[in-house]
Amino acid sequence: MDYFPLYHRLTDETVLIIGGGAIALRKITLITKSDAKVRVVAPEIRPEIQSNPQCECIFKPFEPNDLAGIKLVIAATEIEALNREVSELAKERGLLVNVVDSPALCNVIFPSIVDRSPLVIAITSSGQAPVLARSVRAKLESTIPASYGHLASLAAKYREKVKQRFSKLDDRRYFWEKIINGVTAEHVYSGRLEEAERSLTDQLDDPKVRSAGEVYLVGAGPGDPDLLTFKALRLMQQADVVLYDALVSDAIMELVRRDAERIYVGKRSSNHAVPQKDINQRLVTLALEGKRVLRLKGGDPFIFGRGGEEIDLLAEQHIPFQVVPGITAASGCSAYAGIPLTHRDYAQSVRFVTGHLKDGSSDLPWAELSVEKQTLVFYMGLNGMNTICQQLIKHGRHPETPIALVQKGTTPEQKVFIGTLASMPKIVEREKPQAPTLTIIGEVVSLHEKLKWC
Ligand code: SAH
């Protein structure tokens, strides 16, 4: 290890920065995340630095005397000879010195930081491959919830009490693991700090007490696992049990915690789906058993996803739940097919419509849907394609209006069929697209030819 990581308390210390330009500004932005005082020495200093209340600006060239009383100095000028001089003088005096972008002149270097204070993660490639260090940092940023720091603060607040309550180290560790991986942590992440504290104190008073479960209603997006949200992924890796249906792709189910129980509630080969009210009840029962229940749904749970019905019973029974939005099929399919849903020249509005026509066609406002310059997105529209096209033409939409049918959008099996209101029913008959498919209707579809990219 060329560099050994230490964390430096900068409270009441003055950090000296030589240089007042863009390089100095970058370092100052970083340093002033701590409560250090910063003294900037340079003939010219950028206004952003001057207006930083933590900075004292001294407008003059560097002189060796500037190092008096300083422990940490950063040379951040573009003049190599000056940076070298600062480094040599500082080292002679036994100071800590960093020269931006010149590892050989430094005895300390600045890591990439993931800041979830009081939890702070430092990553360095020892000055060898900064881009690599930044990429590791990006990975950590995406997996550690933004509010992790609150959890660390809560742990700090109860550290002593937990020590008194459990004298054995193993018991303490077990307690904290339960807190950090359980419902208490979830309360913290969703901003319910009071509930988090209550849940922690309940478990402290009676560790045998089973804490109440929770339901996560999570949108899994249209199929490509890369389109999951950070929050969806985290909850998928937390859950004790998962209820999922056919729209959730195998690639996404791969990302669910290995030892979570999986319950399929979609259509079987017999084509009978589990009745909705049974699913609603099952969510309640599992949560009352103290489980963290993940209800994973394709796309967004609140867009043709019956999400409202599923949480209705939970709300009545006062079972805690969270709803995590997902990328809905309209957004996913249109993006991956290169069809912007709105466009200044072609469509000023977009409507998401169910193509599941309950009693033939009468239940949709066809006249409104036939107005020009709006994009229509039909979910579940494959079986009703004939009716949809006929009704739109009948109510005034031009028969040559372009229409796209996106099969299995965002997945490796994505296929886009392009036609017009007049021709699409025949195309469907001939090509037999496979579900799920999404139908996009409107002038924007004409952009597909130019904008398609995958
Ligand atoms: N809640 C979901 C929609 C559920 S309704 C969402 O927000 O996306 C089911 C319909 O969604 C399907 O009939 C189909 O029209 C559409 N759909 C979902 N995923 C799709 C995909 N990957 N490609 C094409 N259509 C999709």
Coordinates of C-alpha atoms in Angstrom, one line a residue, residues 18 62 75 77-89 99 102 105:
I18 CA -1.8 28.3 -3.2
F62 CA 3.3 32.8 -2.6
A75 CA -0.5 23.7 -4.4
T77 CA -1.6 26.6 -9.6
E78 CA -0.8 26.0 -13.2
I79 CA 2.8 26.9 -12.8
E80 CA 4.8 23.7 -12.4
A81 CA 7.9 25.3 -10.9
L82 CA 5.8 27.1 -8.2
N83 CA 4.0 23.9 -7.3
R84 CA 7.3 22.1 -7.0
E85 CA 8.7 24.9 -4.8
V86 CA 5.7 24.8 -2.5
S87 CA 6.0 21.0 -2.2
E88 CA 9.7 21.1 -1.4
L89 CA 9.4 23.8 1.2
V99 CA 0.0 19.1 -5.4
S102 CA 1.2 15.6 -9.5
L105 CA 5.1 15.9 -5.3

